[in-house]
């Protein structure tokens, strides 16, 4: 879920001011707190967060790379072709600040990619593409690193202490968005499972009543007839109940099956 600002300032984008926009920073945190109590589209929120981070920290682009189920770091989407290629290049070369931050669980400050010995392949190619510095912050979940927040700048130079601390906070914010989205998804799944269980129970009770009405047996005996048939035919009880209510089965079939 990656949103990048225009590296070249094309399309009317203003070049970001260097340093931390503290007023903007607090506005982002305030909006973040409000978002957590609402439903939101994760892609949209993280895209907006990428814009906010770039503006607050005075960088050209900000994006998130996340680990897949095999533990490999993968970029998601970006509207900026240059930064898309740079993130893909790190994956292809198996080298770069984002990968190192993820694997080491440490903040990686690559303030001059063209002269950084840690990235002999990626660094020169990034400089050729117009990107001079990358600052990567690991995203922590308990004791596990799940990805990295990456900040891109088109001129070399160090990050200030304030920029590093705010960058670390933004990495936590991005992680919180992901966790909140996961919690909402899990709650939705639980709600659907509970509703499905309730619907099944209603269906079975209706089928029991149908069998009682047709045969005159007790409710408990009706349920045993349905359950016995389901076991013999290796079907779920709710499937047999559905068949009875929709005419695919008759109470007599329960005795013969």
JSON list of C-alpha atoms in Angstrom, two decimals:
[
{"chain": "A", "resi": 1, "resn": "UNK", "atom": "CA", "xyz": [0.00, 0.00, 0.00]},
{"chain": "A", "resi": 2, "resn": "UNK", "atom": "CA", "xyz": [2.33, 2.62, -1.21]},
{"chain": "A", "resi": 3, "resn": "UNK", "atom": "CA", "xyz": [1.79, 6.19, -2.25]},
{"chain": "A", "resi": 4, "resn": "UNK", "atom": "CA", "xyz": [4.61, 8.20, -3.77]},
{"chain": "A", "resi": 5, "resn": "UNK", "atom": "CA", "xyz": [4.84, 11.88, -4.51]},
{"chain": "A", "resi": 6, "resn": "UNK", "atom": "CA", "xyz": [6.09, 13.14, -7.85]},
{"chain": "A", "resi": 7, "resn": "UNK", "atom": "CA", "xyz": [9.88, 12.97, -7.75]},
{"chain": "A", "resi": 8, "resn": "UNK", "atom": "CA", "xyz": [10.37, 15.58, -10.46]},
{"chain": "A", "resi": 9, "resn": "UNK", "atom": "CA", "xyz": [7.64, 17.90, -9.26]},
{"chain": "A", "resi": 10, "resn": "UNK", "atom": "CA", "xyz": [5.64, 17.20, -12.41]},
{"chain": "A", "resi": 11, "resn": "UNK", "atom": "CA", "xyz": [1.93, 17.76, -12.50]},
{"chain": "A", "resi": 12, "resn": "UNK", "atom": "CA", "xyz": [2.13, 20.83, -10.28]},
{"chain": "A", "resi": 13, "resn": "UNK", "atom": "CA", "xyz": [3.57, 19.07, -7.22]},
{"chain": "A", "resi": 14, "resn": "UNK", "atom": "CA", "xyz": [5.59, 21.37, -4.99]},
{"chain": "A", "resi": 15, "resn": "UNK", "atom": "CA", "xyz": [9.06, 20.35, -3.86]},
{"chain": "A", "resi": 16, "resn": "UNK", "atom": "CA", "xyz": [8.82, 19.51, -0.14]},
{"chain": "A", "resi": 17, "resn": "UNK", "atom": "CA", "xyz": [10.49, 21.71, 2.46]},
{"chain": "A", "resi": 18, "resn": "UNK", "atom": "CA", "xyz": [13.31, 20.06, 4.38]},
{"chain": "A", "resi": 19, "resn": "UNK", "atom": "CA", "xyz": [12.83, 19.38, 8.07]},
{"chain": "A", "resi": 20, "resn": "UNK", "atom": "CA", "xyz": [9.75, 18.47, 10.11]},
{"chain": "A", "resi": 21, "resn": "UNK", "atom": "CA", "xyz": [6.42, 20.23, 9.75]},
{"chain": "A", "resi": 22, "resn": "UNK", "atom": "CA", "xyz": [5.39, 19.77, 13.38]},
{"chain": "A", "resi": 23, "resn": "UNK", "atom": "CA", "xyz": [1.95, 21.30, 12.95]},
{"chain": "A", "resi": 24, "resn": "UNK", "atom": "CA", "xyz": [1.27, 18.96, 10.04]},
{"chain": "A", "resi": 25, "resn": "UNK", "atom": "CA", "xyz": [2.62, 16.05, 12.08]},
{"chain": "A", "resi": 26, "resn": "UNK", "atom": "CA", "xyz": [0.14, 16.60, 14.90]},
{"chain": "A", "resi": 27, "resn": "UNK", "atom": "CA", "xyz": [-2.71, 16.97, 12.42]},
{"chain": "A", "resi": 28, "resn": "UNK", "atom": "CA", "xyz": [-1.83, 13.59, 10.93]},
{"chain": "A", "resi": 29, "resn": "UNK", "atom": "CA", "xyz": [-1.79, 11.96, 14.37]},
{"chain": "A", "resi": 30, "resn": "UNK", "atom": "CA", "xyz": [-5.13, 13.56, 15.22]},
{"chain": "A", "resi": 31, "resn": "UNK", "atom": "CA", "xyz": [-6.71, 12.27, 12.03]},
{"chain": "A", "resi": 32, "resn": "UNK", "atom": "CA", "xyz": [-5.15, 8.85, 12.61]},
{"chain": "A", "resi": 33, "resn": "UNK", "atom": "CA", "xyz": [-6.75, 8.61, 16.07]},
{"chain": "A", "resi": 34, "resn": "UNK", "atom": "CA", "xyz": [-10.15, 9.37, 14.52]},
{"chain": "A", "resi": 35, "resn": "UNK", "atom": "CA", "xyz": [-9.71, 6.87, 11.73]},
{"chain": "A", "resi": 36, "resn": "UNK", "atom": "CA", "xyz": [-9.16, 3.97, 14.12]},
{"chain": "A", "resi": 37, "resn": "UNK", "atom": "CA", "xyz": [-12.75, 4.17, 15.37]},
{"chain": "A", "resi": 38, "resn": "UNK", "atom": "CA", "xyz": [-14.19, 4.11, 11.86]},
{"chain": "A", "resi": 39, "resn": "UNK", "atom": "CA", "xyz": [-14.27, 1.72, 8.94]},
{"chain": "A", "resi": 40, "resn": "UNK", "atom": "CA", "xyz": [-11.86, 2.66, 6.20]},
{"chain": "A", "resi": 41, "resn": "UNK", "atom": "CA", "xyz": [-10.34, 1.45, 2.98]},
{"chain": "A", "resi": 42, "resn": "UNK", "atom": "CA", "xyz": [-6.79, 0.47, 3.89]},
{"chain": "A", "resi": 43, "resn": "UNK", "atom": "CA", "xyz": [-5.35, 1.26, 0.47]},
{"chain": "A", "resi": 44, "resn": "UNK", "atom": "CA", "xyz": [-6.84, 4.75, 0.49]},
{"chain": "A", "resi": 45, "resn": "UNK", "atom": "CA", "xyz": [-5.71, 5.49, 4.04]},
{"chain": "A", "resi": 46, "resn": "UNK", "atom": "CA", "xyz": [-2.13, 4.36, 3.45]},
{"chain": "A", "resi": 47, "resn": "UNK", "atom": "CA", "xyz": [-1.96, 6.30, 0.21]},
{"chain": "A", "resi": 48, "resn": "UNK", "atom": "CA", "xyz": [-3.05, 9.42, 2.05]},
{"chain": "A", "resi": 49, "resn": "UNK", "atom": "CA", "xyz": [-0.59, 8.64, 4.84]},
{"chain": "A", "resi": 50, "resn": "UNK", "atom": "CA", "xyz": [2.20, 8.41, 2.25]},
{"chain": "A", "resi": 51, "resn": "UNK", "atom": "CA", "xyz": [1.37, 11.92, 1.05]},
{"chain": "A", "resi": 52, "resn": "UNK", "atom": "CA", "xyz": [1.28, 13.18, 4.63]},
{"chain": "A", "resi": 53, "resn": "UNK", "atom": "CA", "xyz": [4.62, 11.64, 5.52]},
{"chain": "A", "resi": 54, "resn": "UNK", "atom": "CA", "xyz": [6.34, 13.11, 2.48]},
{"chain": "A", "resi": 55, "resn": "UNK", "atom": "CA", "xyz": [4.96, 16.56, 3.26]},
{"chain": "A", "resi": 56, "resn": "UNK", "atom": "CA", "xyz": [5.68, 16.46, 7.01]},
{"chain": "A", "resi": 57, "resn": "UNK", "atom": "CA", "xyz": [9.23, 15.14, 6.68]},
{"chain": "A", "resi": 58, "resn": "UNK", "atom": "CA", "xyz": [10.26, 17.06, 3.58]},
{"chain": "A", "resi": 59, "resn": "UNK", "atom": "CA", "xyz": [10.97, 14.08, 1.32]},
{"chain": "A", "resi": 60, "resn": "UNK", "atom": "CA", "xyz": [9.92, 13.33, -2.24]},
{"chain": "A", "resi": 61, "resn": "UNK", "atom": "CA", "xyz": [8.21, 10.03, -1.54]},
{"chain": "A", "resi": 62, "resn": "UNK", "atom": "CA", "xyz": [7.10, 7.64, 1.19]},
{"chain": "A", "resi": 63, "resn": "UNK", "atom": "CA", "xyz": [5.98, 4.06, 0.85]},
{"chain": "A", "resi": 64, "resn": "UNK", "atom": "CA", "xyz": [5.47, 0.77, 2.65]},
{"chain": "A", "resi": 65, "resn": "UNK", "atom": "CA", "xyz": [6.90, -2.62, 1.75]},
{"chain": "A", "resi": 66, "resn": "UNK", "atom": "CA", "xyz": [5.39, -5.64, 3.51]},
{"chain": "A", "resi": 67, "resn": "UNK", "atom": "CA", "xyz": [6.53, -9.21, 4.04]},
{"chain": "A", "resi": 68, "resn": "UNK", "atom": "CA", "xyz": [4.57, -11.92, 2.25]},
{"chain": "A", "resi": 69, "resn": "UNK", "atom": "CA", "xyz": [3.66, -15.30, 3.72]},
{"chain": "A", "resi": 70, "resn": "UNK", "atom": "CA", "xyz": [7.16, -16.61, 2.93]},
{"chain": "A", "resi": 71, "resn": "UNK", "atom": "CA", "xyz": [8.83, -13.68, 4.68]},
{"chain": "A", "resi": 72, "resn": "UNK", "atom": "CA", "xyz": [9.92, -11.99, 1.46]},
{"chain": "A", "resi": 73, "resn": "UNK", "atom": "CA", "xyz": [9.57, -8.23, 1.30]},
{"chain": "A", "resi": 74, "resn": "UNK", "atom": "CA", "xyz": [7.25, -7.04, -1.45]},
{"chain": "A", "resi": 75, "resn": "UNK", "atom": "CA", "xyz": [6.21, -3.59, -2.61]},
{"chain": "A", "resi": 76, "resn": "UNK", "atom": "CA", "xyz": [2.57, -2.92, -3.21]},
{"chain": "A", "resi": 77, "resn": "UNK", "atom": "CA", "xyz": [1.17, -0.22, -5.51]},
{"chain": "A", "resi": 78, "resn": "UNK", "atom": "CA", "xyz": [2.49, 3.22, -6.38]},
{"chain": "A", "resi": 79, "resn": "UNK", "atom": "CA", "xyz": [1.43, 5.94, -8.76]},
{"chain": "A", "resi": 80, "resn": "UNK", "atom": "CA", "xyz": [5.04, 7.07, -9.23]},
{"chain": "A", "resi": 81, "resn": "UNK", "atom": "CA", "xyz": [6.91, 5.15, -11.90]},
{"chain": "A", "resi": 82, "resn": "UNK", "atom": "CA", "xyz": [10.40, 6.10, -10.65]},
{"chain": "A", "resi": 83, "resn": "UNK", "atom": "CA", "xyz": [9.84, 4.94, -7.11]},
{"chain": "A", "resi": 84, "resn": "UNK", "atom": "CA", "xyz": [7.96, 1.87, -8.30]},
{"chain": "A", "resi": 85, "resn": "UNK", "atom": "CA", "xyz": [11.04, 0.86, -10.26]},
{"chain": "A", "resi": 86, "resn": "UNK", "atom": "CA", "xyz": [13.35, 1.60, -7.33]},
{"chain": "A", "resi": 87, "resn": "UNK", "atom": "CA", "xyz": [11.38, -0.59, -4.96]},
{"chain": "A", "resi": 88, "resn": "UNK", "atom": "CA", "xyz": [11.19, -3.35, -7.56]},
{"chain": "A", "resi": 89, "resn": "UNK", "atom": "CA", "xyz": [14.93, -3.00, -8.15]},
{"chain": "A", "resi": 90, "resn": "UNK", "atom": "CA", "xyz": [15.68, -3.70, -4.50]},
{"chain": "A", "resi": 91, "resn": "UNK", "atom": "CA", "xyz": [13.70, -6.91, -4.68]},
{"chain": "A", "resi": 92, "resn": "UNK", "atom": "CA", "xyz": [15.36, -7.95, -7.95]},
{"chain": "A", "resi": 93, "resn": "UNK", "atom": "CA", "xyz": [18.89, -7.20, -6.69]},
{"chain": "A", "resi": 94, "resn": "UNK", "atom": "CA", "xyz": [18.17, -8.55, -3.20]},
{"chain": "A", "resi": 95, "resn": "UNK", "atom": "CA", "xyz": [19.86, -5.40, -1.95]},
{"chain": "A", "resi": 96, "resn": "UNK", "atom": "CA", "xyz": [18.77, -2.01, -0.66]},
{"chain": "A", "resi": 97, "resn": "UNK", "atom": "CA", "xyz": [17.94, 0.05, 2.43]},
{"chain": "A", "resi": 98, "resn": "UNK", "atom": "CA", "xyz": [14.38, -1.27, 2.67]},
{"chain": "A", "resi": 99, "resn": "UNK", "atom": "CA", "xyz": [15.47, -4.89, 2.65]},
{"chain": "A", "resi": 100, "resn": "UNK", "atom": "CA", "xyz": [18.25, -4.18, 5.15]},
{"chain": "A", "resi": 101, "resn": "UNK", "atom": "CA", "xyz": [15.86, -2.41, 7.54]},
{"chain": "A", "resi": 102, "resn": "UNK", "atom": "CA", "xyz": [13.47, -5.35, 7.36]},
{"chain": "A", "resi": 103, "resn": "UNK", "atom": "CA", "xyz": [16.14, -7.99, 7.86]},
{"chain": "A", "resi": 104, "resn": "UNK", "atom": "CA", "xyz": [18.13, -6.20, 10.57]},
{"chain": "A", "resi": 105, "resn": "UNK", "atom": "CA", "xyz": [15.11, -4.71, 12.38]},
{"chain": "A", "resi": 106, "resn": "UNK", "atom": "CA", "xyz": [17.08, -1.47, 12.55]},
{"chain": "A", "resi": 107, "resn": "UNK", "atom": "CA", "xyz": [16.61, 1.98, 11.06]},
{"chain": "A", "resi": 108, "resn": "UNK", "atom": "CA", "xyz": [18.72, 2.32, 7.92]},
{"chain": "A", "resi": 109, "resn": "UNK", "atom": "CA", "xyz": [19.83, 5.83, 6.94]},
{"chain": "A", "resi": 110, "resn": "UNK", "atom": "CA", "xyz": [21.31, 5.83, 3.45]},
{"chain": "A", "resi": 111, "resn": "UNK", "atom": "CA", "xyz": [21.99, 9.55, 3.08]},
{"chain": "A", "resi": 112, "resn": "UNK", "atom": "CA", "xyz": [24.08, 9.25, -0.08]},
{"chain": "A", "resi": 113, "resn": "UNK", "atom": "CA", "xyz": [23.26, 6.17, -2.13]},
{"chain": "A", "resi": 114, "resn": "UNK", "atom": "CA", "xyz": [25.99, 6.86, -4.67]},
{"chain": "A", "resi": 115, "resn": "UNK", "atom": "CA", "xyz": [28.68, 6.55, -2.00]},
{"chain": "A", "resi": 116, "resn": "UNK", "atom": "CA", "xyz": [27.17, 3.95, 0.33]},
{"chain": "A", "resi": 117, "resn": "UNK", "atom": "CA", "xyz": [29.30, 0.76, 0.36]},
{"chain": "A", "resi": 118, "resn": "UNK", "atom": "CA", "xyz": [26.37, -1.27, 1.72]},
{"chain": "A", "resi": 119, "resn": "UNK", "atom": "CA", "xyz": [24.55, -1.00, -1.59]},
{"chain": "A", "resi": 120, "resn": "UNK", "atom": "CA", "xyz": [27.12, -1.37, -4.39]},
{"chain": "A", "resi": 121, "resn": "UNK", "atom": "CA", "xyz": [24.52, -2.42, -6.97]},
{"chain": "A", "resi": 122, "resn": "UNK", "atom": "CA", "xyz": [21.39, -0.60, -5.91]},
{"chain": "A", "resi": 123, "resn": "UNK", "atom": "CA", "xyz": [23.04, 2.70, -4.93]},
{"chain": "A", "resi": 124, "resn": "UNK", "atom": "CA", "xyz": [24.44, 3.74, -8.33]},
{"chain": "A", "resi": 125, "resn": "UNK", "atom": "CA", "xyz": [21.27, 2.71, -10.14]},
{"chain": "A", "resi": 126, "resn": "UNK", "atom": "CA", "xyz": [19.14, 4.70, -7.74]},
{"chain": "A", "resi": 127, "resn": "UNK", "atom": "CA", "xyz": [21.33, 7.76, -8.26]},
{"chain": "A", "resi": 128, "resn": "UNK", "atom": "CA", "xyz": [21.07, 7.34, -12.01]},
{"chain": "A", "resi": 129, "resn": "UNK", "atom": "CA", "xyz": [17.28, 7.33, -11.60]},
{"chain": "A", "resi": 130, "resn": "UNK", "atom": "CA", "xyz": [17.46, 10.62, -9.69]},
{"chain": "A", "resi": 131, "resn": "UNK", "atom": "CA", "xyz": [17.10, 9.28, -6.15]},
{"chain": "A", "resi": 132, "resn": "UNK", "atom": "CA", "xyz": [19.96, 10.22, -3.84]},
{"chain": "A", "resi": 133, "resn": "UNK", "atom": "CA", "xyz": [18.90, 9.10, -0.35]},
{"chain": "A", "resi": 134, "resn": "UNK", "atom": "CA", "xyz": [16.63, 6.52, 1.26]},
{"chain": "A", "resi": 135, "resn": "UNK", "atom": "CA", "xyz": [15.67, 6.31, 4.93]},
{"chain": "A", "resi": 136, "resn": "UNK", "atom": "CA", "xyz": [14.03, 3.04, 5.97]},
{"chain": "A", "resi": 137, "resn": "UNK", "atom": "CA", "xyz": [12.23, 2.30, 9.23]},
{"chain": "A", "resi": 138, "resn": "UNK", "atom": "CA", "xyz": [11.29, -1.27, 10.25]},
{"chain": "A", "resi": 139, "resn": "UNK", "atom": "CA", "xyz": [7.64, -1.88, 11.11]},
{"chain": "A", "resi": 140, "resn": "UNK", "atom": "CA", "xyz": [7.40, -3.92, 14.31]},
{"chain": "A", "resi": 141, "resn": "UNK", "atom": "CA", "xyz": [4.58, -6.18, 15.47]},
{"chain": "A", "resi": 142, "resn": "UNK", "atom": "CA", "xyz": [5.49, -7.51, 18.91]},
{"chain": "A", "resi": 143, "resn": "UNK", "atom": "CA", "xyz": [8.91, -9.04, 18.34]},
{"chain": "A", "resi": 144, "resn": "UNK", "atom": "CA", "xyz": [8.43, -9.53, 14.60]},
{"chain": "A", "resi": 145, "resn": "UNK", "atom": "CA", "xyz": [9.25, -7.16, 11.75]},
{"chain": "A", "resi": 146, "resn": "UNK", "atom": "CA", "xyz": [6.43, -7.19, 9.20]},
{"chain": "A", "resi": 147, "resn": "UNK", "atom": "CA", "xyz": [7.76, -4.64, 6.73]},
{"chain": "A", "resi": 148, "resn": "UNK", "atom": "CA", "xyz": [9.44, -1.29, 6.33]},
{"chain": "A", "resi": 149, "resn": "UNK", "atom": "CA", "xyz": [8.44, 2.33, 5.85]},
{"chain": "A", "resi": 150, "resn": "UNK", "atom": "CA", "xyz": [10.69, 3.90, 3.23]},
{"chain": "A", "resi": 151, "resn": "UNK", "atom": "CA", "xyz": [11.34, 7.60, 2.67]},
{"chain": "A", "resi": 152, "resn": "UNK", "atom": "CA", "xyz": [12.96, 8.75, -0.56]},
{"chain": "A", "resi": 153, "resn": "UNK", "atom": "CA", "xyz": [14.81, 12.00, -1.30]},
{"chain": "A", "resi": 154, "resn": "UNK", "atom": "CA", "xyz": [16.29, 13.26, -4.54]},
{"chain": "A", "resi": 155, "resn": "UNK", "atom": "CA", "xyz": [19.28, 14.99, -2.96]},
{"chain": "A", "resi": 156, "resn": "UNK", "atom": "CA", "xyz": [21.88, 13.59, -0.55]},
{"chain": "A", "resi": 157, "resn": "UNK", "atom": "CA", "xyz": [22.14, 14.62, 3.08]},
{"chain": "A", "resi": 158, "resn": "UNK", "atom": "CA", "xyz": [21.43, 13.31, 6.57]},
{"chain": "A", "resi": 159, "resn": "UNK", "atom": "CA", "xyz": [18.15, 13.16, 8.43]},
{"chain": "A", "resi": 160, "resn": "UNK", "atom": "CA", "xyz": [17.90, 15.31, 11.55]},
{"chain": "A", "resi": 161, "resn": "UNK", "atom": "CA", "xyz": [17.16, 13.81, 14.95]},
{"chain": "A", "resi": 162, "resn": "UNK", "atom": "CA", "xyz": [13.59, 15.16, 14.70]},
{"chain": "A", "resi": 163, "resn": "UNK", "atom": "CA", "xyz": [13.09, 13.60, 11.26]},
{"chain": "A", "resi": 164, "resn": "UNK", "atom": "CA", "xyz": [14.30, 10.23, 12.54]},
{"chain": "A", "resi": 165, "resn": "UNK", "atom": "CA", "xyz": [11.99, 10.29, 15.55]},
{"chain": "A", "resi": 166, "resn": "UNK", "atom": "CA", "xyz": [8.99, 11.37, 13.48]},
{"chain": "A", "resi": 167, "resn": "UNK", "atom": "CA", "xyz": [9.85, 8.73, 10.87]},
{"chain": "A", "resi": 168, "resn": "UNK", "atom": "CA", "xyz": [9.88, 6.11, 13.61]},
{"chain": "A", "resi": 169, "resn": "UNK", "atom": "CA", "xyz": [6.47, 7.28, 14.79]},
{"chain": "A", "resi": 170, "resn": "UNK", "atom": "CA", "xyz": [5.06, 7.16, 11.26]},
{"chain": "A", "resi": 171, "resn": "UNK", "atom": "CA", "xyz": [6.29, 3.56, 10.94]},
{"chain": "A", "resi": 172, "resn": "UNK", "atom": "CA", "xyz": [4.29, 2.74, 14.08]},
{"chain": "A", "resi": 173, "resn": "UNK", "atom": "CA", "xyz": [1.26, 4.57, 12.67]},
{"chain": "A", "resi": 174, "resn": "UNK", "atom": "CA", "xyz": [1.41, 2.57, 9.42]},
{"chain": "A", "resi": 175, "resn": "UNK", "atom": "CA", "xyz": [1.69, -0.65, 11.44]},
{"chain": "A", "resi": 176, "resn": "UNK", "atom": "CA", "xyz": [-1.32, 0.35, 13.54]},
{"chain": "A", "resi": 177, "resn": "UNK", "atom": "CA", "xyz": [-3.40, 0.94, 10.43]},
{"chain": "A", "resi": 178, "resn": "UNK", "atom": "CA", "xyz": [-2.56, -2.58, 9.24]},
{"chain": "A", "resi": 179, "resn": "UNK", "atom": "CA", "xyz": [-3.38, -4.13, 12.61]},
{"chain": "A", "resi": 180, "resn": "UNK", "atom": "CA", "xyz": [-6.65, -2.25, 12.90]},
{"chain": "A", "resi": 181, "resn": "UNK", "atom": "CA", "xyz": [-7.66, -3.34, 9.40]},
{"chain": "A", "resi": 182, "resn": "UNK", "atom": "CA", "xyz": [-6.83, -6.94, 10.32]},
{"chain": "A", "resi": 183, "resn": "UNK", "atom": "CA", "xyz": [-8.90, -6.70, 13.50]},
{"chain": "A", "resi": 184, "resn": "UNK", "atom": "CA", "xyz": [-11.87, -5.33, 11.55]},
{"chain": "A", "resi": 185, "resn": "UNK", "atom": "CA", "xyz": [-11.53, -8.13, 9.02]},
{"chain": "A", "resi": 186, "resn": "UNK", "atom": "CA", "xyz": [-11.40, -10.72, 11.79]},
{"chain": "A", "resi": 187, "resn": "UNK", "atom": "CA", "xyz": [-14.46, -9.20, 13.47]},
{"chain": "A", "resi": 188, "resn": "UNK", "atom": "CA", "xyz": [-16.33, -9.26, 10.18]},
{"chain": "A", "resi": 189, "resn": "UNK", "atom": "CA", "xyz": [-15.37, -12.90, 9.72]},
{"chain": "A", "resi": 190, "resn": "UNK", "atom": "CA", "xyz": [-16.53, -13.76, 13.25]},
{"chain": "A", "resi": 191, "resn": "UNK", "atom": "CA", "xyz": [-19.84, -11.96, 12.67]},
{"chain": "A", "resi": 192, "resn": "UNK", "atom": "CA", "xyz": [-20.38, -13.89, 9.44]},
{"chain": "A", "resi": 193, "resn": "UNK", "atom": "CA", "xyz": [-19.53, -17.17, 11.18]},
{"chain": "A", "resi": 194, "resn": "UNK", "atom": "CA", "xyz": [-21.95, -16.43, 14.01]},
{"chain": "A", "resi": 195, "resn": "UNK", "atom": "CA", "xyz": [-24.69, -15.46, 11.57]},
{"chain": "A", "resi": 196, "resn": "UNK", "atom": "CA", "xyz": [-24.08, -18.62, 9.58]},
{"chain": "A", "resi": 197, "resn": "UNK", "atom": "CA", "xyz": [-24.35, -20.69, 12.77]},
{"chain": "A", "resi": 198, "resn": "UNK", "atom": "CA", "xyz": [-27.57, -18.93, 13.70]},
{"chain": "A", "resi": 199, "resn": "UNK", "atom": "CA", "xyz": [-29.03, -19.46, 10.25]},
{"chain": "A", "resi": 200, "resn": "UNK", "atom": "CA", "xyz": [-28.13, -23.15, 10.41]},
{"chain": "A", "resi": 201, "resn": "UNK", "atom": "CA", "xyz": [-29.81, -23.53, 13.79]},
{"chain": "A", "resi": 202, "resn": "UNK", "atom": "CA", "xyz": [-33.00, -21.87, 12.53]},
{"chain": "A", "resi": 203, "resn": "UNK", "atom": "CA", "xyz": [-32.95, -24.13, 9.47]},
{"chain": "A", "resi": 204, "resn": "UNK", "atom": "CA", "xyz": [-32.56, -27.27, 11.59]},
{"chain": "A", "resi": 205, "resn": "UNK", "atom": "CA", "xyz": [-35.36, -26.22, 13.97]},
{"chain": "A", "resi": 206, "resn": "UNK", "atom": "CA", "xyz": [-37.66, -25.64, 11.01]},
{"chain": "A", "resi": 207, "resn": "UNK", "atom": "CA", "xyz": [-36.78, -29.05, 9.58]},
{"chain": "A", "resi": 208, "resn": "UNK", "atom": "CA", "xyz": [-37.48, -30.72, 12.95]},
{"chain": "A", "resi": 209, "resn": "UNK", "atom": "CA", "xyz": [-40.89, -29.08, 13.02]},
{"chain": "A", "resi": 210, "resn": "UNK", "atom": "CA", "xyz": [-41.54, -30.25, 9.47]},
{"chain": "A", "resi": 211, "resn": "UNK", "atom": "CA", "xyz": [-40.70, -33.85, 10.34]},
{"chain": "A", "resi": 212, "resn": "UNK", "atom": "CA", "xyz": [-42.90, -33.69, 13.44]},
{"chain": "A", "resi": 213, "resn": "UNK", "atom": "CA", "xyz": [-45.78, -32.34, 11.39]},
{"chain": "A", "resi": 214, "resn": "UNK", "atom": "CA", "xyz": [-45.44, -35.08, 8.81]},
{"chain": "A", "resi": 215, "resn": "UNK", "atom": "CA", "xyz": [-44.83, -38.06, 11.09]},
{"chain": "A", "resi": 216, "resn": "UNK", "atom": "CA", "xyz": [-46.12, -37.12, 14.54]},
{"chain": "A", "resi": 217, "resn": "UNK", "atom": "CA", "xyz": [-42.86, -38.07, 16.27]},
{"chain": "A", "resi": 218, "resn": "UNK", "atom": "CA", "xyz": [-41.39, -36.07, 19.17]},
{"chain": "A", "resi": 219, "resn": "UNK", "atom": "CA", "xyz": [-39.01, -33.18, 18.45]},
{"chain": "A", "resi": 220, "resn": "UNK", "atom": "CA", "xyz": [-36.07, -35.07, 19.93]},
{"chain": "A", "resi": 221, "resn": "UNK", "atom": "CA", "xyz": [-36.85, -38.07, 17.72]},
{"chain": "A", "resi": 222, "resn": "UNK", "atom": "CA", "xyz": [-37.17, -35.84, 14.68]},
{"chain": "A", "resi": 223, "resn": "UNK", "atom": "CA", "xyz": [-33.70, -34.47, 15.29]},
{"chain": "A", "resi": 224, "resn": "UNK", "atom": "CA", "xyz": [-32.29, -38.00, 15.70]},
{"chain": "A", "resi": 225, "resn": "UNK", "atom": "CA", "xyz": [-33.86, -38.97, 12.37]},
{"chain": "A", "resi": 226, "resn": "UNK", "atom": "CA", "xyz": [-32.25, -35.99, 10.65]},
{"chain": "A", "resi": 227, "resn": "UNK", "atom": "CA", "xyz": [-28.88, -36.51, 12.32]},
{"chain": "A", "resi": 228, "resn": "UNK", "atom": "CA", "xyz": [-28.89, -40.26, 11.69]},
{"chain": "A", "resi": 229, "resn": "UNK", "atom": "CA", "xyz": [-29.59, -39.74, 7.98]},
{"chain": "A", "resi": 230, "resn": "UNK", "atom": "CA", "xyz": [-26.84, -37.10, 7.78]},
{"chain": "A", "resi": 231, "resn": "UNK", "atom": "CA", "xyz": [-24.32, -39.48, 9.33]},
{"chain": "A", "resi": 232, "resn": "UNK", "atom": "CA", "xyz": [-25.21, -42.38, 7.08]},
{"chain": "A", "resi": 233, "resn": "UNK", "atom": "CA", "xyz": [-25.05, -40.22, 3.97]},
{"chain": "A", "resi": 234, "resn": "UNK", "atom": "CA", "xyz": [-21.98, -38.32, 5.22]},
{"chain": "A", "resi": 235, "resn": "UNK", "atom": "CA", "xyz": [-23.77, -35.02, 4.97]},
{"chain": "A", "resi": 236, "resn": "UNK", "atom": "CA", "xyz": [-23.97, -32.03, 7.28]},
{"chain": "A", "resi": 237, "resn": "UNK", "atom": "CA", "xyz": [-27.14, -31.82, 9.35]},
{"chain": "A", "resi": 238, "resn": "UNK", "atom": "CA", "xyz": [-27.97, -28.40, 7.90]},
{"chain": "A", "resi": 239, "resn": "UNK", "atom": "CA", "xyz": [-27.73, -29.83, 4.36]},
{"chain": "A", "resi": 240, "resn": "UNK", "atom": "CA", "xyz": [-30.29, -32.51, 5.23]},
{"chain": "A", "resi": 241, "resn": "UNK", "atom": "CA", "xyz": [-32.49, -29.88, 6.89]},
{"chain": "A", "resi": 242, "resn": "UNK", "atom": "CA", "xyz": [-32.29, -27.73, 3.77]},
{"chain": "A", "resi": 243, "resn": "UNK", "atom": "CA", "xyz": [-33.26, -30.74, 1.62]},
{"chain": "A", "resi": 244, "resn": "UNK", "atom": "CA", "xyz": [-36.31, -31.43, 3.76]},
{"chain": "A", "resi": 245, "resn": "UNK", "atom": "CA", "xyz": [-37.54, -27.84, 3.64]},
{"chain": "A", "resi": 246, "resn": "UNK", "atom": "CA", "xyz": [-37.00, -27.49, -0.11]},
{"chain": "A", "resi": 247, "resn": "UNK", "atom": "CA", "xyz": [-38.56, -30.79, -1.15]},
{"chain": "A", "resi": 248, "resn": "UNK", "atom": "CA", "xyz": [-35.38, -32.64, -2.06]},
{"chain": "A", "resi": 249, "resn": "UNK", "atom": "CA", "xyz": [-35.97, -35.09, 0.83]},
{"chain": "A", "resi": 250, "resn": "UNK", "atom": "CA", "xyz": [-39.03, -36.44, 2.61]},
{"chain": "A", "resi": 251, "resn": "UNK", "atom": "CA", "xyz": [-39.34, -37.66, 6.21]},
{"chain": "A", "resi": 252, "resn": "UNK", "atom": "CA", "xyz": [-39.73, -41.17, 4.77]},
{"chain": "A", "resi": 253, "resn": "UNK", "atom": "CA", "xyz": [-36.33, -40.82, 3.09]},
{"chain": "A", "resi": 254, "resn": "UNK", "atom": "CA", "xyz": [-34.81, -40.32, 6.56]},
{"chain": "A", "resi": 255, "resn": "UNK", "atom": "CA", "xyz": [-35.99, -43.76, 7.57]},
{"chain": "A", "resi": 256, "resn": "UNK", "atom": "CA", "xyz": [-34.87, -45.48, 4.39]},
{"chain": "A", "resi": 257, "resn": "UNK", "atom": "CA", "xyz": [-31.50, -43.76, 3.93]}
]
